[in-house]
């Protein structure tokens, strides 16, 4: 009997063949289309003990919310930390908690406040570097996403990819790779003025 295979299933099968292994996860694009960066960041903050402070940060400094939205557009809620938890949740948590500590220490001037938030938001570049993303496009070709080249969902939609394949490496990424990816993160999520605050007032956290 001839088995009928849908185009989506065929693409997913090709992706599995191209990127098989125990460290492989599959993220259907359809699951991401039900939300968006705005929803993702609010979901990541909801219910956390620092939720109120985080919302206050975004209200007082809309640029920090924009930076968070940009990060979400690149890593989505699916991107894992080493322990399997959501990197987006962890990054937002680090950003908000570091800002809260700064305020508690009396470091309330704009440069320091913005700088520590961005430091926390981008400090987990190692978790980003551990994951490589690919997918089978509308022509059946395997395409690979370059970290922070363009928002992940937009990249997949442009190429007609319906299943993202995330390959998680067991090996620790080289330090030079981590530094490079963090540099790309900072450039992509923050504007030049805020990047200056990060470099001047929170380069080491």
JSON list of N, CA and C in Angstrom, two decimals, residues 87-126:
[
{"chain": "A", "resi": 87, "resn": "UNK", "atom": "N", "xyz": [15.67, 30.00, 28.09]},
{"chain": "A", "resi": 87, "resn": "UNK", "atom": "CA", "xyz": [16.67, 31.05, 28.16]},
{"chain": "A", "resi": 87, "resn": "UNK", "atom": "C", "xyz": [16.03, 32.43, 28.24]},
{"chain": "A", "resi": 88, "resn": "UNK", "atom": "N", "xyz": [14.89, 32.61, 27.58]},
{"chain": "A", "resi": 88, "resn": "UNK", "atom": "CA", "xyz": [14.22, 33.91, 27.62]},
{"chain": "A", "resi": 88, "resn": "UNK", "atom": "C", "xyz": [13.80, 34.25, 29.05]},
{"chain": "A", "resi": 89, "resn": "UNK", "atom": "N", "xyz": [13.24, 33.28, 29.75]},
{"chain": "A", "resi": 89, "resn": "UNK", "atom": "CA", "xyz": [12.85, 33.49, 31.14]},
{"chain": "A", "resi": 89, "resn": "UNK", "atom": "C", "xyz": [14.07, 33.83, 31.99]},
{"chain": "A", "resi": 90, "resn": "UNK", "atom": "N", "xyz": [15.15, 33.10, 31.79]},
{"chain": "A", "resi": 90, "resn": "UNK", "atom": "CA", "xyz": [16.35, 33.34, 32.60]},
{"chain": "A", "resi": 90, "resn": "UNK", "atom": "C", "xyz": [16.95, 34.70, 32.29]},
{"chain": "A", "resi": 91, "resn": "UNK", "atom": "N", "xyz": [17.02, 35.06, 31.02]},
{"chain": "A", "resi": 91, "resn": "UNK", "atom": "CA", "xyz": [17.63, 36.34, 30.64]},
{"chain": "A", "resi": 91, "resn": "UNK", "atom": "C", "xyz": [16.84, 37.52, 31.22]},
{"chain": "A", "resi": 92, "resn": "UNK", "atom": "N", "xyz": [15.53, 37.45, 31.11]},
{"chain": "A", "resi": 92, "resn": "UNK", "atom": "CA", "xyz": [14.70, 38.52, 31.67]},
{"chain": "A", "resi": 92, "resn": "UNK", "atom": "C", "xyz": [14.86, 38.56, 33.18]},
{"chain": "A", "resi": 93, "resn": "UNK", "atom": "N", "xyz": [14.88, 37.40, 33.81]},
{"chain": "A", "resi": 93, "resn": "UNK", "atom": "CA", "xyz": [15.07, 37.35, 35.26]},
{"chain": "A", "resi": 93, "resn": "UNK", "atom": "C", "xyz": [16.38, 37.97, 35.69]},
{"chain": "A", "resi": 94, "resn": "UNK", "atom": "N", "xyz": [17.45, 37.65, 34.99]},
{"chain": "A", "resi": 94, "resn": "UNK", "atom": "CA", "xyz": [18.76, 38.22, 35.33]},
{"chain": "A", "resi": 94, "resn": "UNK", "atom": "C", "xyz": [18.75, 39.74, 35.17]},
{"chain": "A", "resi": 95, "resn": "UNK", "atom": "N", "xyz": [18.14, 40.21, 34.09]},
{"chain": "A", "resi": 95, "resn": "UNK", "atom": "CA", "xyz": [18.10, 41.64, 33.82]},
{"chain": "A", "resi": 95, "resn": "UNK", "atom": "C", "xyz": [17.35, 42.39, 34.91]},
{"chain": "A", "resi": 96, "resn": "UNK", "atom": "N", "xyz": [16.18, 41.89, 35.24]},
{"chain": "A", "resi": 96, "resn": "UNK", "atom": "CA", "xyz": [15.34, 42.57, 36.23]},
{"chain": "A", "resi": 96, "resn": "UNK", "atom": "C", "xyz": [15.95, 42.50, 37.62]},
{"chain": "A", "resi": 97, "resn": "UNK", "atom": "N", "xyz": [16.45, 41.35, 37.99]},
{"chain": "A", "resi": 97, "resn": "UNK", "atom": "CA", "xyz": [17.01, 41.20, 39.34]},
{"chain": "A", "resi": 97, "resn": "UNK", "atom": "C", "xyz": [18.26, 42.05, 39.52]},
{"chain": "A", "resi": 98, "resn": "UNK", "atom": "N", "xyz": [19.10, 42.14, 38.50]},
{"chain": "A", "resi": 98, "resn": "UNK", "atom": "CA", "xyz": [20.30, 42.96, 38.60]},
{"chain": "A", "resi": 98, "resn": "UNK", "atom": "C", "xyz": [19.92, 44.45, 38.70]},
{"chain": "A", "resi": 99, "resn": "UNK", "atom": "N", "xyz": [18.89, 44.84, 37.98]},
{"chain": "A", "resi": 99, "resn": "UNK", "atom": "CA", "xyz": [18.42, 46.23, 38.07]},
{"chain": "A", "resi": 99, "resn": "UNK", "atom": "C", "xyz": [17.87, 46.53, 39.45]},
{"chain": "A", "resi": 100, "resn": "UNK", "atom": "N", "xyz": [17.17, 45.56, 40.01]},
{"chain": "A", "resi": 100, "resn": "UNK", "atom": "CA", "xyz": [16.59, 45.74, 41.35]},
{"chain": "A", "resi": 100, "resn": "UNK", "atom": "C", "xyz": [17.70, 45.88, 42.39]},
{"chain": "A", "resi": 101, "resn": "UNK", "atom": "N", "xyz": [18.75, 45.08, 42.26]},
{"chain": "A", "resi": 101, "resn": "UNK", "atom": "CA", "xyz": [19.89, 45.18, 43.18]},
{"chain": "A", "resi": 101, "resn": "UNK", "atom": "C", "xyz": [20.56, 46.55, 43.05]},
{"chain": "A", "resi": 102, "resn": "UNK", "atom": "N", "xyz": [20.70, 47.03, 41.81]},
{"chain": "A", "resi": 102, "resn": "UNK", "atom": "CA", "xyz": [21.31, 48.34, 41.59]},
{"chain": "A", "resi": 102, "resn": "UNK", "atom": "C", "xyz": [20.53, 49.44, 42.30]},
{"chain": "A", "resi": 103, "resn": "UNK", "atom": "N", "xyz": [19.21, 49.38, 42.18]},
{"chain": "A", "resi": 103, "resn": "UNK", "atom": "CA", "xyz": [18.36, 50.37, 42.86]},
{"chain": "A", "resi": 103, "resn": "UNK", "atom": "C", "xyz": [18.54, 50.26, 44.36]},
{"chain": "A", "resi": 104, "resn": "UNK", "atom": "N", "xyz": [18.59, 49.02, 44.86]},
{"chain": "A", "resi": 104, "resn": "UNK", "atom": "CA", "xyz": [18.78, 48.81, 46.29]},
{"chain": "A", "resi": 104, "resn": "UNK", "atom": "C", "xyz": [20.10, 49.35, 46.79]},
{"chain": "A", "resi": 105, "resn": "UNK", "atom": "N", "xyz": [21.08, 49.39, 45.91]},
{"chain": "A", "resi": 105, "resn": "UNK", "atom": "CA", "xyz": [22.40, 49.92, 46.27]},
{"chain": "A", "resi": 105, "resn": "UNK", "atom": "C", "xyz": [22.51, 51.43, 46.04]},
{"chain": "A", "resi": 106, "resn": "UNK", "atom": "N", "xyz": [21.40, 52.04, 45.65]},
{"chain": "A", "resi": 106, "resn": "UNK", "atom": "CA", "xyz": [21.40, 53.47, 45.42]},
{"chain": "A", "resi": 106, "resn": "UNK", "atom": "C", "xyz": [21.95, 53.88, 44.06]},
{"chain": "A", "resi": 107, "resn": "UNK", "atom": "N", "xyz": [22.15, 52.89, 43.15]},
{"chain": "A", "resi": 107, "resn": "UNK", "atom": "CA", "xyz": [22.68, 53.16, 41.82]},
{"chain": "A", "resi": 107, "resn": "UNK", "atom": "C", "xyz": [21.52, 53.39, 40.85]},
{"chain": "A", "resi": 108, "resn": "UNK", "atom": "N", "xyz": [20.89, 54.53, 41.01]},
{"chain": "A", "resi": 108, "resn": "UNK", "atom": "CA", "xyz": [19.65, 54.77, 40.27]},
{"chain": "A", "resi": 108, "resn": "UNK", "atom": "C", "xyz": [19.82, 55.65, 39.04]},
{"chain": "A", "resi": 109, "resn": "UNK", "atom": "N", "xyz": [21.03, 56.14, 38.78]},
{"chain": "A", "resi": 109, "resn": "UNK", "atom": "CA", "xyz": [21.18, 56.99, 37.61]},
{"chain": "A", "resi": 109, "resn": "UNK", "atom": "C", "xyz": [21.02, 56.15, 36.34]},
{"chain": "A", "resi": 110, "resn": "UNK", "atom": "N", "xyz": [20.56, 56.79, 35.30]},
{"chain": "A", "resi": 110, "resn": "UNK", "atom": "CA", "xyz": [20.13, 56.08, 34.10]},
{"chain": "A", "resi": 110, "resn": "UNK", "atom": "C", "xyz": [21.20, 55.17, 33.51]},
{"chain": "A", "resi": 111, "resn": "UNK", "atom": "N", "xyz": [22.43, 55.63, 33.42]},
{"chain": "A", "resi": 111, "resn": "UNK", "atom": "CA", "xyz": [23.48, 54.84, 32.81]},
{"chain": "A", "resi": 111, "resn": "UNK", "atom": "C", "xyz": [23.69, 53.51, 33.49]},
{"chain": "A", "resi": 112, "resn": "UNK", "atom": "N", "xyz": [23.74, 53.54, 34.82]},
{"chain": "A", "resi": 112, "resn": "UNK", "atom": "CA", "xyz": [23.96, 52.30, 35.58]},
{"chain": "A", "resi": 112, "resn": "UNK", "atom": "C", "xyz": [22.74, 51.39, 35.49]},
{"chain": "A", "resi": 113, "resn": "UNK", "atom": "N", "xyz": [21.56, 51.96, 35.64]},
{"chain": "A", "resi": 113, "resn": "UNK", "atom": "CA", "xyz": [20.32, 51.17, 35.62]},
{"chain": "A", "resi": 113, "resn": "UNK", "atom": "C", "xyz": [20.16, 50.45, 34.28]},
{"chain": "A", "resi": 114, "resn": "UNK", "atom": "N", "xyz": [20.33, 51.20, 33.20]},
{"chain": "A", "resi": 114, "resn": "UNK", "atom": "CA", "xyz": [20.21, 50.60, 31.86]},
{"chain": "A", "resi": 114, "resn": "UNK", "atom": "C", "xyz": [21.33, 49.60, 31.63]},
{"chain": "A", "resi": 115, "resn": "UNK", "atom": "N", "xyz": [22.54, 49.96, 32.05]},
{"chain": "A", "resi": 115, "resn": "UNK", "atom": "CA", "xyz": [23.68, 49.08, 31.82]},
{"chain": "A", "resi": 115, "resn": "UNK", "atom": "C", "xyz": [23.55, 47.73, 32.48]},
{"chain": "A", "resi": 116, "resn": "UNK", "atom": "N", "xyz": [23.13, 47.71, 33.76]},
{"chain": "A", "resi": 116, "resn": "UNK", "atom": "CA", "xyz": [23.03, 46.42, 34.45]},
{"chain": "A", "resi": 116, "resn": "UNK", "atom": "C", "xyz": [21.88, 45.58, 33.88]},
{"chain": "A", "resi": 117, "resn": "UNK", "atom": "N", "xyz": [20.81, 46.24, 33.45]},
{"chain": "A", "resi": 117, "resn": "UNK", "atom": "CA", "xyz": [19.71, 45.50, 32.83]},
{"chain": "A", "resi": 117, "resn": "UNK", "atom": "C", "xyz": [20.21, 44.79, 31.57]},
{"chain": "A", "resi": 118, "resn": "UNK", "atom": "N", "xyz": [20.91, 45.54, 30.71]},
{"chain": "A", "resi": 118, "resn": "UNK", "atom": "CA", "xyz": [21.40, 44.95, 29.46]},
{"chain": "A", "resi": 118, "resn": "UNK", "atom": "C", "xyz": [22.46, 43.88, 29.72]},
{"chain": "A", "resi": 119, "resn": "UNK", "atom": "N", "xyz": [23.25, 44.07, 30.75]},
{"chain": "A", "resi": 119, "resn": "UNK", "atom": "CA", "xyz": [24.25, 43.05, 31.09]},
{"chain": "A", "resi": 119, "resn": "UNK", "atom": "C", "xyz": [23.54, 41.74, 31.43]},
{"chain": "A", "resi": 120, "resn": "UNK", "atom": "N", "xyz": [22.53, 41.82, 32.28]},
{"chain": "A", "resi": 120, "resn": "UNK", "atom": "CA", "xyz": [21.78, 40.62, 32.64]},
{"chain": "A", "resi": 120, "resn": "UNK", "atom": "C", "xyz": [21.08, 39.99, 31.45]},
{"chain": "A", "resi": 121, "resn": "UNK", "atom": "N", "xyz": [20.54, 40.83, 30.58]},
{"chain": "A", "resi": 121, "resn": "UNK", "atom": "CA", "xyz": [19.78, 40.33, 29.43]},
{"chain": "A", "resi": 121, "resn": "UNK", "atom": "C", "xyz": [20.67, 39.57, 28.45]},
{"chain": "A", "resi": 122, "resn": "UNK", "atom": "N", "xyz": [21.95, 39.93, 28.39]},
{"chain": "A", "resi": 122, "resn": "UNK", "atom": "CA", "xyz": [22.83, 39.33, 27.38]},
{"chain": "A", "resi": 122, "resn": "UNK", "atom": "C", "xyz": [23.95, 38.47, 27.97]},
{"chain": "A", "resi": 123, "resn": "UNK", "atom": "N", "xyz": [23.93, 38.21, 29.27]},
{"chain": "A", "resi": 123, "resn": "UNK", "atom": "CA", "xyz": [25.06, 37.54, 29.90]},
{"chain": "A", "resi": 123, "resn": "UNK", "atom": "C", "xyz": [25.13, 36.04, 29.61]},
{"chain": "A", "resi": 124, "resn": "UNK", "atom": "N", "xyz": [24.03, 35.44, 29.13]},
{"chain": "A", "resi": 124, "resn": "UNK", "atom": "CA", "xyz": [24.03, 33.99, 28.91]},
{"chain": "A", "resi": 124, "resn": "UNK", "atom": "C", "xyz": [24.31, 33.63, 27.46]},
{"chain": "A", "resi": 125, "resn": "UNK", "atom": "N", "xyz": [25.29, 34.29, 26.88]},
{"chain": "A", "resi": 125, "resn": "UNK", "atom": "CA", "xyz": [25.65, 34.00, 25.49]},
{"chain": "A", "resi": 125, "resn": "UNK", "atom": "C", "xyz": [26.13, 32.57, 25.31]},
{"chain": "A", "resi": 126, "resn": "UNK", "atom": "N", "xyz": [26.67, 31.97, 26.36]},
{"chain": "A", "resi": 126, "resn": "UNK", "atom": "CA", "xyz": [27.14, 30.59, 26.26]},
{"chain": "A", "resi": 126, "resn": "UNK", "atom": "C", "xyz": [25.99, 29.65, 25.94]}
]
